[in-house]
Amino acid sequence: MDVGHVPWWRDAVVYQVYPRSFLDTNGDGIGDLPGIERRLDHLSWLGIDTVWISPFYRSPMADFGYDVSDYCDVDPLFGTLADADHLIAAAHQRGIRVLIDWVPNHTSDRHPWFIESRSSRSSAKRDWYHWRDGRGGAPPNNWRAAFGGPAWTLDDTTGLWFLHLFLAQQPDLNWSNPEVVDAMHQVLRFWLDRGIDGFRIDVVHCIGKDPVFPDQPAAMGEIDRVGIQNELVTHELIRGFRRLVDGYPGERTTVGEVNLGDLSSIGSFYGHGDELHLVFNFLPLYAPWTRAAWQDMIERVEREFPPGAWPTWVLSNHDVRRVRTRLGSEHAARAAAVISTTQRGTPFVYQGDELALEDAVVPERRRVDPGGRDGCRAPIPWEPDRSHGWPSAPWLPWPPHADTRNAASQRANPRSMLHLYRDLLAARRASPALRRGMVRLLDAPGDVLAYERVSGEDRRLVLVNFGEQAAHVPLAEHWQVEVASASQPDAGSLPPHAAALLRPSA
Ligand code: GLC
Ligand code: CA
């Protein structure tokens, strides 16, 4: 590697596509791969250079694609392998890189591996999953599954229990078996050979298990669990993924979903530059909208990540309430967009956040997700008319105000969230300080967060007012507003819940 060479994924802005809800093209109400291709221009126009596409593998859809029954094929709902190849090529033609979602912790219970594993105690793939004796008719230990109930299900065929940290239709693979490692490495190669640029790796912190399967202490929370996450063997397995991915030309990359509560544990998944290239930082998903909380997060990322670890910033995804819904106002969502795109680290934008979408209100009879996450997965409205650019009614209700909060209407309105995002991404692309510079927190009054980004001669200043009142921020004369989330701050006044990106005046 050249000295000073910066890998592309440090400069990237990643856009998450949740394919069921992006755009349908064949009228079955479910978004598909040709739908993604049809709207790639939206992403180019916005200034996105990388997409991560949530799973489109063959799947019984118990967890909407996160239950995979064939890692090397496309589910017919989403299209064909040829559609995937076509989409990858079309994205590359526009200079957009493609990350796909890889789900190593568990397969579907319909995957041939599991069907064989459960068939008998002596099956050749028996040890590919975790089978245990119960404790007098009760599960082997007290672990709970993510969507409720015990993490073990008794299988009648052989009278033993199998482990599933998520649904019973998602049995956990046994990664201590080298055959599992080999089979999964082949999956990685299958897609790398097709030209994808990397993987988002689903719940990668959970793949290694303590073979003792210890009970959880009663007082432990949902997130931090013993025997499951941050096991030494997990880091070893990740180093294996890293070597494989780094063996390909073109700086292929990995970004891991590491759902842990503290930044130093999250940071440990970078290893010594030999584990994940990027790790999701989910703290902003849970942070209250206060200066103290956001300043603390920025400081701690700088302090607690290992040297050389490149951070990420995530405001929403397909598992949590959208940022616009969480923060309660479009003003705050706009200010949050300024923060996440001006941090040191790669920003991830969840589809529809660029339109300031809110979660859909989903009536009970239309709820489909076992984890209660339908609201944030509502379809993207592309046009103002009633069908919003979809050929028929989509699988979930529209998000609120789709007649104005849609791509076409916002593109026509320079004051829209869509234009704000576009301006922010353009400013980021043009400024080495924003892309790569160090971050320095500055003194500021009350509810105002202020920080500077600096790279050589290039500097940017960001001011964020978290308060309910306009804030007076004495601006030194040599700064001018480059992008503002609300009407331009005049004479050093920042409206409530507003943020501004400033550059030195010419
Ligand atoms: C991850 C995914 C989530 C899925 C779970 C099980 O957290 O983001 O959607 O339900 O893993 O695969
Ligand atoms: Ca479709």
Short mmCIF file of C-alpha atoms and ligand atoms in Angstrom, two decimals:
data_model
loop_
_atom_site.label_atom_id
_atom_site.label_comp_id
_atom_site.label_asym_id
_atom_site.label_seq_id
_atom_site.Cartn_x
_atom_site.Cartn_y
_atom_site.Cartn_z
CA MET A 1 0.00 0.00 0.00
CA ASP A 2 1.32 3.50 -0.83
CA VAL A 3 2.20 5.67 2.09
CA GLY A 4 -0.71 8.03 2.65
CA HIS A 5 -3.01 5.91 0.51
CA VAL A 6 -6.58 6.13 1.78
CA PRO A 7 -8.79 3.11 1.06
CA TRP A 8 -12.03 4.04 -0.71
CA TRP A 9 -14.28 2.92 2.13
CA ARG A 10 -12.92 5.64 4.39
CA ASP A 11 -14.11 8.26 1.94
CA ALA A 12 -17.38 6.48 1.17
CA VAL A 13 -20.95 7.38 2.04
CA VAL A 14 -22.93 4.15 2.26
CA TYR A 15 -26.64 3.98 1.46
CA GLN A 16 -28.59 1.01 2.84
CA VAL A 17 -31.13 -0.48 0.46
CA TYR A 18 -33.81 -2.65 2.05
CA PRO A 19 -34.84 -4.34 -1.19
CA ARG A 20 -38.43 -5.31 -0.31
CA SER A 21 -39.26 -1.64 0.15
CA PHE A 22 -37.12 0.20 -2.40
CA LEU A 23 -39.09 -0.30 -5.63
CA ASP A 24 -41.23 -3.08 -7.10
CA THR A 25 -41.13 -3.62 -10.87
CA ASN A 26 -43.29 -6.70 -11.48
CA GLY A 27 -46.43 -5.72 -9.58
CA ASP A 28 -46.27 -8.23 -6.72
CA GLY A 29 -46.00 -5.41 -4.19
CA ILE A 30 -42.48 -6.37 -3.16
CA GLY A 31 -39.39 -4.44 -4.17
CA ASP A 32 -36.88 -6.33 -6.29
CA LEU A 33 -33.37 -6.15 -7.79
CA PRO A 34 -34.53 -4.58 -11.09
CA GLY A 35 -36.25 -1.93 -8.93
CA ILE A 36 -32.94 -1.02 -7.32
CA GLU A 37 -31.31 -0.73 -10.73
CA ARG A 38 -34.12 1.47 -12.03
CA ARG A 39 -33.52 4.05 -9.31
CA LEU A 40 -29.72 4.08 -9.25
CA ASP A 41 -29.90 7.56 -10.73
CA HIS A 42 -31.55 8.78 -7.53
CA LEU A 43 -28.43 7.64 -5.68
CA SER A 44 -25.99 9.13 -8.19
CA TRP A 45 -27.84 12.43 -8.09
CA LEU A 46 -27.75 12.39 -4.31
CA GLY A 47 -23.99 11.80 -4.29
CA ILE A 48 -23.96 8.26 -2.91
CA ASP A 49 -20.92 6.18 -3.86
CA THR A 50 -21.67 2.87 -2.11
CA VAL A 51 -24.79 0.80 -1.50
CA TRP A 52 -25.32 -1.97 1.01
CA ILE A 53 -28.20 -4.20 0.00
CA SER A 54 -30.01 -6.15 2.73
CA PRO A 55 -30.34 -9.90 1.97
CA PHE A 56 -31.82 -11.02 -1.34
CA TYR A 57 -30.80 -14.69 -1.08
CA ARG A 58 -33.25 -17.56 -1.30
CA SER A 59 -35.24 -17.48 1.90
CA PRO A 60 -38.55 -18.65 3.38
CA MET A 61 -38.77 -15.02 4.66
CA ALA A 62 -39.53 -15.85 8.30
CA ASP A 63 -37.17 -12.92 9.08
CA PHE A 64 -37.60 -11.26 5.66
CA GLY A 65 -34.40 -12.60 4.17
CA TYR A 66 -32.22 -12.88 7.29
CA ASP A 67 -33.15 -16.58 7.25
CA VAL A 68 -31.16 -17.86 4.28
CA SER A 69 -31.85 -21.21 2.60
CA ASP A 70 -29.30 -20.76 -0.22
CA TYR A 71 -26.44 -18.26 0.06
CA CYS A 72 -25.51 -18.66 -3.60
CA ASP A 73 -28.80 -17.84 -5.26
CA VAL A 74 -31.30 -14.98 -5.44
CA ASP A 75 -34.80 -15.48 -4.09
CA PRO A 76 -37.31 -15.48 -6.98
CA LEU A 77 -39.21 -12.71 -5.15
CA PHE A 78 -36.23 -10.41 -5.78
CA GLY A 79 -35.20 -11.69 -9.21
CA THR A 80 -32.44 -13.92 -10.51
CA LEU A 81 -28.67 -14.23 -10.29
CA ALA A 82 -28.57 -12.59 -13.71
CA ASP A 83 -30.48 -9.61 -12.23
CA ALA A 84 -27.88 -9.42 -9.44
CA ASP A 85 -25.02 -9.45 -11.96
CA HIS A 86 -26.79 -6.80 -14.00
CA LEU A 87 -27.36 -4.61 -10.97
CA ILE A 88 -23.74 -4.90 -9.84
CA ALA A 89 -22.54 -3.95 -13.33
CA ALA A 90 -25.01 -1.05 -13.60
CA ALA A 91 -23.93 0.30 -10.21
CA HIS A 92 -20.25 0.00 -11.11
CA GLN A 93 -20.89 1.84 -14.37
CA ARG A 94 -22.10 4.77 -12.32
CA GLY A 95 -19.15 4.57 -9.96
CA ILE A 96 -21.29 3.08 -7.17
CA ARG A 97 -19.81 0.20 -5.19
CA VAL A 98 -21.94 -2.66 -3.93
CA LEU A 99 -21.84 -4.32 -0.51
CA ILE A 100 -24.08 -7.28 0.13
CA ASP A 101 -25.40 -8.58 3.41
CA TRP A 102 -23.93 -11.83 4.65
CA VAL A 103 -25.65 -13.76 7.44
CA PRO A 104 -23.11 -16.12 9.04
CA ASN A 105 -24.57 -16.65 12.51
CA HIS A 106 -27.56 -18.72 11.42
CA THR A 107 -29.22 -20.23 8.37
CA SER A 108 -32.87 -20.87 7.69
CA ASP A 109 -34.26 -24.11 9.10
CA ARG A 110 -35.06 -24.88 5.45
CA HIS A 111 -31.39 -24.70 4.44
CA PRO A 112 -30.23 -28.14 3.18
CA TRP A 113 -27.45 -28.03 5.81
CA PHE A 114 -29.96 -27.87 8.63
CA ILE A 115 -32.36 -30.36 7.05
CA GLU A 116 -29.50 -32.83 6.91
CA SER A 117 -28.25 -31.92 10.39
CA ARG A 118 -31.61 -32.50 12.05
CA SER A 119 -32.28 -35.78 10.18
CA SER A 120 -30.38 -38.01 12.63
CA ARG A 121 -27.86 -37.90 15.46
CA SER A 122 -25.32 -39.50 13.13
CA SER A 123 -25.88 -37.24 10.12
CA ALA A 124 -22.69 -35.97 8.44
CA LYS A 125 -23.77 -32.40 9.19
CA ARG A 126 -25.00 -33.08 12.73
CA ASP A 127 -22.21 -30.98 14.21
CA TRP A 128 -22.83 -28.03 11.86
CA TYR A 129 -25.39 -26.72 14.36
CA HIS A 130 -25.58 -26.68 18.18
CA TRP A 131 -27.46 -29.75 19.49
CA ARG A 132 -27.74 -30.31 23.25
CA ASP A 133 -29.62 -32.38 25.81
CA GLY A 134 -32.25 -30.53 27.77
CA ARG A 135 -32.33 -30.21 31.55
CA GLY A 136 -35.15 -32.50 32.63
CA GLY A 137 -37.56 -31.43 29.91
CA ALA A 138 -36.36 -27.81 30.01
CA PRO A 139 -33.97 -26.12 27.55
CA PRO A 140 -30.19 -26.68 28.00
CA ASN A 141 -29.71 -23.20 29.47
CA ASN A 142 -31.63 -19.99 30.14
CA TRP A 143 -30.70 -18.05 27.00
CA ARG A 144 -33.53 -16.08 25.41
CA ALA A 145 -34.12 -15.62 21.69
CA ALA A 146 -34.03 -12.08 20.30
CA PHE A 147 -37.74 -11.94 19.45
CA GLY A 148 -38.89 -13.68 22.65
CA GLY A 149 -39.04 -17.18 24.09
CA PRO A 150 -36.15 -19.55 24.82
CA ALA A 151 -33.17 -19.66 22.45
CA TRP A 152 -33.56 -23.45 22.21
CA THR A 153 -36.18 -25.57 20.47
CA LEU A 154 -36.68 -29.29 21.05
CA ASP A 155 -36.55 -31.21 17.80
CA ASP A 156 -38.77 -34.30 17.79
CA THR A 157 -36.78 -36.16 15.14
CA THR A 158 -33.83 -36.78 17.45
CA GLY A 159 -35.06 -35.62 20.84
CA LEU A 160 -32.37 -32.95 21.27
CA TRP A 161 -32.54 -29.17 21.47
CA PHE A 162 -31.01 -26.80 18.87
CA LEU A 163 -29.82 -23.27 19.51
CA HIS A 164 -31.31 -20.21 17.79
CA LEU A 165 -30.48 -16.73 19.04
CA PHE A 166 -33.25 -15.40 16.78
CA LEU A 167 -36.35 -17.27 15.51
CA ALA A 168 -36.65 -21.05 15.73
CA GLN A 169 -36.57 -20.84 11.91
CA GLN A 170 -33.00 -19.44 12.24
CA PRO A 171 -30.81 -22.18 13.79
CA ASP A 172 -27.31 -21.00 14.80
CA LEU A 173 -24.41 -22.51 12.89
CA ASN A 174 -21.60 -24.16 14.85
CA TRP A 175 -18.58 -22.11 13.83
CA SER A 176 -16.22 -24.29 15.85
CA ASN A 177 -16.63 -26.89 13.10
CA PRO A 178 -13.99 -26.30 10.39
CA GLU A 179 -16.38 -27.62 7.71
CA VAL A 180 -18.74 -24.75 8.47
CA VAL A 181 -15.85 -22.31 8.14
CA ASP A 182 -14.91 -23.80 4.76
CA ALA A 183 -18.45 -23.84 3.44
CA MET A 184 -18.95 -20.22 4.44
CA HIS A 185 -15.62 -19.13 2.99
CA GLN A 186 -16.87 -20.58 -0.28
CA VAL A 187 -19.94 -18.37 -0.03
CA LEU A 188 -17.71 -15.31 0.38
CA ARG A 189 -15.68 -16.33 -2.66
CA PHE A 190 -18.82 -16.95 -4.71
CA TRP A 191 -19.86 -13.30 -4.34
CA LEU A 192 -16.38 -11.76 -4.44
CA ASP A 193 -15.86 -13.58 -7.73
CA ARG A 194 -19.05 -11.96 -9.02
CA GLY A 195 -17.47 -8.59 -8.41
CA ILE A 196 -19.10 -7.27 -5.24
CA ASP A 197 -17.06 -4.78 -3.24
CA GLY A 198 -17.61 -6.24 0.20
CA PHE A 199 -19.96 -7.48 2.87
CA ARG A 200 -22.09 -6.14 5.65
CA ILE A 201 -21.84 -8.97 8.16
CA ASP A 202 -24.95 -9.72 10.20
CA VAL A 203 -24.57 -10.07 14.01
CA VAL A 204 -20.95 -11.06 13.54
CA HIS A 205 -20.17 -10.57 17.24
CA CYS A 206 -22.35 -13.60 18.06
CA ILE A 207 -20.90 -16.29 15.79
CA GLY A 208 -18.53 -17.83 18.36
CA LYS A 209 -20.14 -19.52 21.39
CA ASP A 210 -18.67 -20.57 24.72
CA PRO A 211 -18.86 -24.40 24.44
CA VAL A 212 -19.90 -24.54 28.11
CA PHE A 213 -23.09 -22.61 27.24
CA PRO A 214 -23.20 -20.83 30.61
CA ASP A 215 -26.50 -19.55 32.00
CA GLN A 216 -26.98 -15.79 31.83
CA PRO A 217 -26.76 -14.11 35.23
CA ALA A 218 -30.31 -13.02 36.09
CA ALA A 219 -29.45 -9.35 36.19
CA MET A 220 -27.98 -9.14 32.71
CA GLY A 221 -29.59 -6.98 30.09
CA GLU A 222 -30.79 -7.91 26.65
CA ILE A 223 -27.71 -6.61 24.91
CA ASP A 224 -24.70 -7.75 26.91
CA ARG A 225 -24.80 -11.50 27.19
CA VAL A 226 -22.24 -14.02 28.41
CA GLY A 227 -20.98 -16.91 26.34
CA ILE A 228 -22.25 -15.48 23.09
CA GLN A 229 -20.62 -12.27 22.16
CA ASN A 230 -17.08 -11.12 22.00
CA GLU A 231 -15.77 -14.67 22.44
CA LEU A 232 -12.06 -15.02 21.55
CA VAL A 233 -12.93 -17.55 18.88
CA THR A 234 -15.12 -14.97 17.13
CA HIS A 235 -12.13 -12.67 16.66
CA GLU A 236 -10.11 -15.59 15.28
CA LEU A 237 -12.88 -16.38 12.77
CA ILE A 238 -13.09 -12.73 11.74
CA ARG A 239 -9.34 -12.66 11.07
CA GLY A 240 -9.99 -15.57 8.70
CA PHE A 241 -12.67 -13.56 6.84
CA ARG A 242 -10.30 -10.62 6.67
CA ARG A 243 -7.46 -12.63 5.13
CA LEU A 244 -9.84 -14.07 2.56
CA VAL A 245 -11.34 -10.69 1.60
CA ASP A 246 -7.95 -8.93 1.54
CA GLY A 247 -6.73 -11.63 -0.84
CA TYR A 248 -8.91 -10.14 -3.56
CA PRO A 249 -7.79 -7.16 -5.64
CA GLY A 250 -9.60 -3.83 -5.39
CA GLU A 251 -9.77 -3.26 -1.63
CA ARG A 252 -12.87 -5.31 -0.92
CA THR A 253 -14.22 -4.46 2.49
CA THR A 254 -16.22 -5.69 5.49
CA VAL A 255 -18.52 -3.85 7.86
CA GLY A 256 -19.70 -5.76 10.88
CA GLU A 257 -22.90 -5.50 12.83
CA VAL A 258 -21.64 -5.54 16.40
CA ASN A 259 -24.56 -4.85 18.67
CA LEU A 260 -22.71 -4.12 21.88
CA GLY A 261 -23.35 -1.37 24.36
CA ASP A 262 -19.89 0.10 24.86
CA LEU A 263 -17.45 1.62 22.43
CA SER A 264 -14.34 -0.17 23.61
CA SER A 265 -15.94 -3.59 22.99
CA ILE A 266 -17.19 -2.38 19.62
CA GLY A 267 -13.70 -1.08 18.89
CA SER A 268 -12.13 -4.46 19.67
CA PHE A 269 -13.69 -5.82 16.46
CA TYR A 270 -11.22 -3.79 14.41
CA GLY A 271 -8.50 -5.96 15.94
CA HIS A 272 -5.04 -4.65 15.12
CA GLY A 273 -6.13 -3.73 11.62
CA ASP A 274 -6.58 -7.47 11.02
CA GLU A 275 -10.28 -7.92 11.82
CA LEU A 276 -13.19 -5.89 10.40
CA HIS A 277 -12.46 -2.93 8.13
CA LEU A 278 -15.48 -1.11 9.56
CA VAL A 279 -17.75 -1.73 12.53
CA PHE A 280 -21.17 -0.18 12.98
CA ASN A 281 -21.38 2.40 15.71
CA PHE A 282 -25.02 2.17 16.85
CA LEU A 283 -24.71 4.57 19.79
CA PRO A 284 -26.49 7.36 17.86
CA LEU A 285 -29.53 5.08 17.56
CA TYR A 286 -30.02 5.26 21.29
CA ALA A 287 -28.65 8.70 22.17
CA PRO A 288 -31.09 11.32 23.47
CA TRP A 289 -31.16 14.57 21.49
CA THR A 290 -28.94 16.62 23.79
CA ARG A 291 -25.64 18.34 23.36
CA ALA A 292 -24.16 16.35 26.23
CA ALA A 293 -25.06 12.98 24.73
CA TRP A 294 -23.74 13.77 21.25
CA GLN A 295 -20.60 15.48 22.44
CA ASP A 296 -19.89 12.51 24.69
CA MET A 297 -20.29 10.10 21.78
CA ILE A 298 -17.91 12.04 19.57
CA GLU A 299 -15.33 12.28 22.34
CA ARG A 300 -15.58 8.61 23.22
CA VAL A 301 -15.20 7.41 19.64
CA GLU A 302 -11.94 9.38 19.52
CA ARG A 303 -10.80 8.08 22.89
CA GLU A 304 -11.97 4.46 23.01
CA PHE A 305 -11.39 3.15 19.51
CA PRO A 306 -8.01 1.52 18.88
CA PRO A 307 -5.47 3.54 16.91
CA GLY A 308 -6.14 3.38 13.18
CA ALA A 309 -9.76 2.22 13.60
CA TRP A 310 -12.01 4.12 11.21
CA PRO A 311 -15.40 4.92 12.79
CA THR A 312 -18.87 4.73 11.25
CA TRP A 313 -21.97 6.80 11.97
CA VAL A 314 -25.46 5.29 11.75
CA LEU A 315 -28.71 7.21 12.28
CA SER A 316 -31.25 4.55 11.24
CA ASN A 317 -31.57 1.08 9.78
CA HIS A 318 -34.21 -1.57 9.12
CA ASP A 319 -34.25 -2.70 12.78
CA VAL A 320 -35.01 0.51 14.68
CA ARG A 321 -37.35 3.49 14.55
CA ARG A 322 -36.25 6.05 11.98
CA VAL A 323 -34.24 9.03 13.16
CA ARG A 324 -37.04 11.42 12.11
CA THR A 325 -39.52 9.47 14.25
CA ARG A 326 -37.15 9.08 17.19
CA LEU A 327 -36.10 12.70 17.38
CA GLY A 328 -39.67 13.91 16.92
CA SER A 329 -39.17 16.73 14.41
CA GLU A 330 -37.83 17.29 10.95
CA HIS A 331 -35.68 20.13 12.32
CA ALA A 332 -33.82 17.74 14.60
CA ALA A 333 -33.55 15.08 11.88
CA ARG A 334 -32.00 17.70 9.58
CA ALA A 335 -29.52 18.75 12.22
CA ALA A 336 -28.65 15.08 12.87
CA ALA A 337 -27.96 14.67 9.14
CA VAL A 338 -25.45 17.54 9.38
CA ILE A 339 -23.75 15.85 12.33
CA SER A 340 -23.52 12.38 10.81
CA THR A 341 -22.14 13.60 7.48
CA THR A 342 -19.51 15.86 9.06
CA GLN A 343 -18.03 13.33 11.49
CA ARG A 344 -14.72 11.58 11.22
CA GLY A 345 -15.90 8.23 9.92
CA THR A 346 -18.01 6.67 7.21
CA PRO A 347 -21.68 7.71 7.34
CA PHE A 348 -24.43 5.15 6.65
CA VAL A 349 -27.72 6.51 5.29
CA TYR A 350 -30.78 4.26 5.55
CA GLN A 351 -33.05 4.47 2.50
CA GLY A 352 -35.71 7.12 3.04
CA ASP A 353 -33.79 9.06 5.69
CA GLU A 354 -32.75 11.35 2.83
CA LEU A 355 -36.48 12.12 2.48
CA ALA A 356 -36.97 12.64 6.23
CA LEU A 357 -39.44 9.77 6.22
CA GLU A 358 -41.19 8.82 9.43
CA ASP A 359 -42.08 5.27 10.38
CA ALA A 360 -45.38 4.13 8.89
CA VAL A 361 -48.24 3.60 11.28
CA VAL A 362 -49.01 -0.06 10.64
CA PRO A 363 -52.47 -1.25 11.74
CA GLU A 364 -52.45 -4.52 13.61
CA ARG A 365 -53.94 -6.58 10.80
CA ARG A 366 -51.10 -5.55 8.49
CA ARG A 367 -48.22 -6.27 10.88
CA VAL A 368 -45.91 -8.95 9.58
CA ASP A 369 -42.52 -8.71 11.32
CA PRO A 370 -41.94 -10.97 14.34
CA GLY A 371 -39.64 -8.25 15.76
CA GLY A 372 -42.18 -5.39 15.45
CA ARG A 373 -40.05 -3.50 12.92
CA ASP A 374 -42.58 -2.90 10.13
CA GLY A 375 -42.81 0.87 10.62
CA CYS A 376 -39.26 1.69 9.54
CA ARG A 377 -39.53 -0.73 6.60
CA ALA A 378 -42.36 1.12 4.84
CA PRO A 379 -41.96 1.46 1.07
CA ILE A 380 -40.15 4.42 -0.49
CA PRO A 381 -42.58 6.85 -2.13
CA TRP A 382 -41.00 7.99 -5.39
CA GLU A 383 -43.80 10.14 -6.85
CA PRO A 384 -46.51 12.37 -5.39
CA ASP A 385 -49.48 10.54 -6.95
CA ARG A 386 -51.43 7.84 -5.13
CA SER A 387 -49.34 4.90 -6.33
CA HIS A 388 -46.11 6.77 -5.53
CA GLY A 389 -44.30 5.22 -8.51
CA TRP A 390 -45.06 1.62 -7.50
CA PRO A 391 -46.97 -0.60 -9.98
CA SER A 392 -49.42 -1.87 -7.33
CA ALA A 393 -50.09 -1.61 -3.59
CA PRO A 394 -46.89 -2.45 -1.66
CA TRP A 395 -46.55 -5.03 1.10
CA LEU A 396 -46.60 -2.40 3.88
CA PRO A 397 -48.49 0.89 4.23
CA TRP A 398 -46.88 4.16 3.08
CA PRO A 399 -45.04 6.37 5.53
CA PRO A 400 -46.91 9.54 6.59
CA HIS A 401 -47.20 12.50 4.17
CA ALA A 402 -46.05 10.49 1.14
CA ASP A 403 -47.79 13.06 -1.10
CA THR A 404 -45.05 15.56 -0.21
CA ARG A 405 -42.37 13.41 1.37
CA ASN A 406 -41.47 11.58 -1.84
CA ALA A 407 -38.41 11.68 -4.05
CA ALA A 408 -39.89 13.67 -6.96
CA SER A 409 -41.49 16.41 -4.87
CA GLN A 410 -38.36 16.88 -2.81
CA ARG A 411 -36.14 16.98 -5.84
CA ALA A 412 -38.21 19.92 -7.08
CA ASN A 413 -37.86 21.73 -3.75
CA PRO A 414 -34.42 23.16 -2.97
CA ARG A 415 -35.33 23.50 0.72
CA SER A 416 -36.17 19.81 1.11
CA MET A 417 -34.31 17.24 3.20
CA LEU A 418 -33.24 15.60 -0.05
CA HIS A 419 -31.42 18.75 -1.17
CA LEU A 420 -29.91 19.21 2.28
CA TYR A 421 -28.44 15.69 2.11
CA ARG A 422 -27.18 16.30 -1.41
CA ASP A 423 -25.51 19.56 -0.38
CA LEU A 424 -23.93 17.90 2.64
CA LEU A 425 -22.54 15.02 0.60
CA ALA A 426 -21.17 17.42 -2.01
CA ALA A 427 -19.50 19.49 0.72
CA ARG A 428 -18.02 16.32 2.22
CA ARG A 429 -16.66 15.15 -1.14
CA ALA A 430 -15.03 18.50 -1.76
CA SER A 431 -13.33 18.86 1.61
CA PRO A 432 -10.35 16.76 2.76
CA ALA A 433 -10.99 18.08 6.27
CA LEU A 434 -14.53 16.66 6.32
CA ARG A 435 -13.55 13.36 4.80
CA ARG A 436 -10.35 12.67 6.63
CA GLY A 437 -9.42 15.43 9.02
CA MET A 438 -9.11 15.21 12.75
CA VAL A 439 -11.98 16.37 14.89
CA ARG A 440 -11.61 18.98 17.63
CA LEU A 441 -14.39 19.86 20.02
CA LEU A 442 -14.64 23.58 20.75
CA ASP A 443 -16.02 25.55 23.65
CA ALA A 444 -19.54 26.77 23.00
CA PRO A 445 -22.36 28.16 25.08
CA GLY A 446 -25.21 26.08 26.56
CA ASP A 447 -26.97 23.78 24.13
CA VAL A 448 -24.54 24.40 21.27
CA LEU A 449 -22.18 21.69 20.13
CA ALA A 450 -19.21 23.03 18.17
CA TYR A 451 -16.43 21.16 16.48
CA GLU A 452 -13.79 21.72 13.92
CA ARG A 453 -12.46 19.33 11.29
CA VAL A 454 -8.92 19.99 10.12
CA SER A 455 -6.72 18.47 7.47
CA GLY A 456 -3.62 20.46 6.56
CA GLU A 457 -4.80 23.83 5.30
CA ASP A 458 -8.40 22.71 4.93
CA ARG A 459 -10.82 23.47 7.80
CA ARG A 460 -14.51 23.24 8.47
CA LEU A 461 -16.54 24.29 11.48
CA VAL A 462 -19.83 22.70 12.56
CA LEU A 463 -22.30 24.28 14.96
CA VAL A 464 -25.36 22.47 16.28
CA ASN A 465 -28.03 23.99 18.47
CA PHE A 466 -29.83 21.28 20.45
CA GLY A 467 -31.91 23.82 22.36
CA GLU A 468 -35.52 24.99 22.09
CA GLN A 469 -34.38 28.62 21.80
CA ALA A 470 -32.34 30.31 19.12
CA ALA A 471 -28.71 30.38 20.21
CA HIS A 472 -26.39 33.31 19.84
CA VAL A 473 -23.08 32.07 18.47
CA PRO A 474 -20.54 34.82 17.94
CA LEU A 475 -19.01 33.82 14.64
CA ALA A 476 -15.58 35.01 13.92
CA GLU A 477 -15.68 37.03 10.74
CA HIS A 478 -13.61 34.72 8.68
CA TRP A 479 -16.22 31.90 8.61
CA GLN A 480 -19.10 31.66 6.14
CA VAL A 481 -22.03 29.25 6.00
CA GLU A 482 -21.55 26.42 3.50
CA VAL A 483 -24.64 24.32 4.33
CA ALA A 484 -27.32 25.00 6.93
CA SER A 485 -30.10 22.73 8.14
CA ALA A 486 -32.49 25.66 8.68
CA SER A 487 -32.74 29.20 7.35
CA GLN A 488 -29.25 30.64 7.26
CA PRO A 489 -27.98 31.75 10.62
CA ASP A 490 -27.65 35.52 10.43
CA ALA A 491 -25.50 37.65 12.66
CA GLY A 492 -24.39 34.57 14.53
CA SER A 493 -27.80 33.26 15.52
CA LEU A 494 -28.68 29.58 15.19
CA PRO A 495 -32.40 28.61 15.21
CA PRO A 496 -33.65 25.88 17.62
CA HIS A 497 -32.63 22.33 16.58
CA ALA A 498 -30.51 23.62 13.73
CA ALA A 499 -27.00 22.97 12.52
CA ALA A 500 -24.61 24.76 10.20
CA LEU A 501 -21.49 23.73 8.38
CA LEU A 502 -19.08 26.62 7.88
CA ARG A 503 -15.98 27.12 5.80
CA PRO A 504 -13.36 29.82 5.96
CA SER A 505 -14.47 32.79 3.88
CA ALA A 506 -12.48 33.41 0.73
C1 GLC B 1 -29.59 -8.44 12.38
C2 GLC B 1 -30.45 -7.88 11.28
C3 GLC B 1 -31.89 -8.11 11.66
C4 GLC B 1 -32.13 -9.59 11.79
C5 GLC B 1 -31.14 -10.23 12.75
C6 GLC B 1 -31.12 -11.71 12.59
O1 GLC B 1 -29.74 -7.76 13.58
O2 GLC B 1 -30.14 -6.53 11.06
O3 GLC B 1 -32.78 -7.56 10.73
O4 GLC B 1 -33.43 -9.84 12.24
O5 GLC B 1 -29.82 -9.80 12.54
O6 GLC B 1 -30.51 -12.04 11.37
CA CA B 2 -41.48 -7.35 -7.15
#
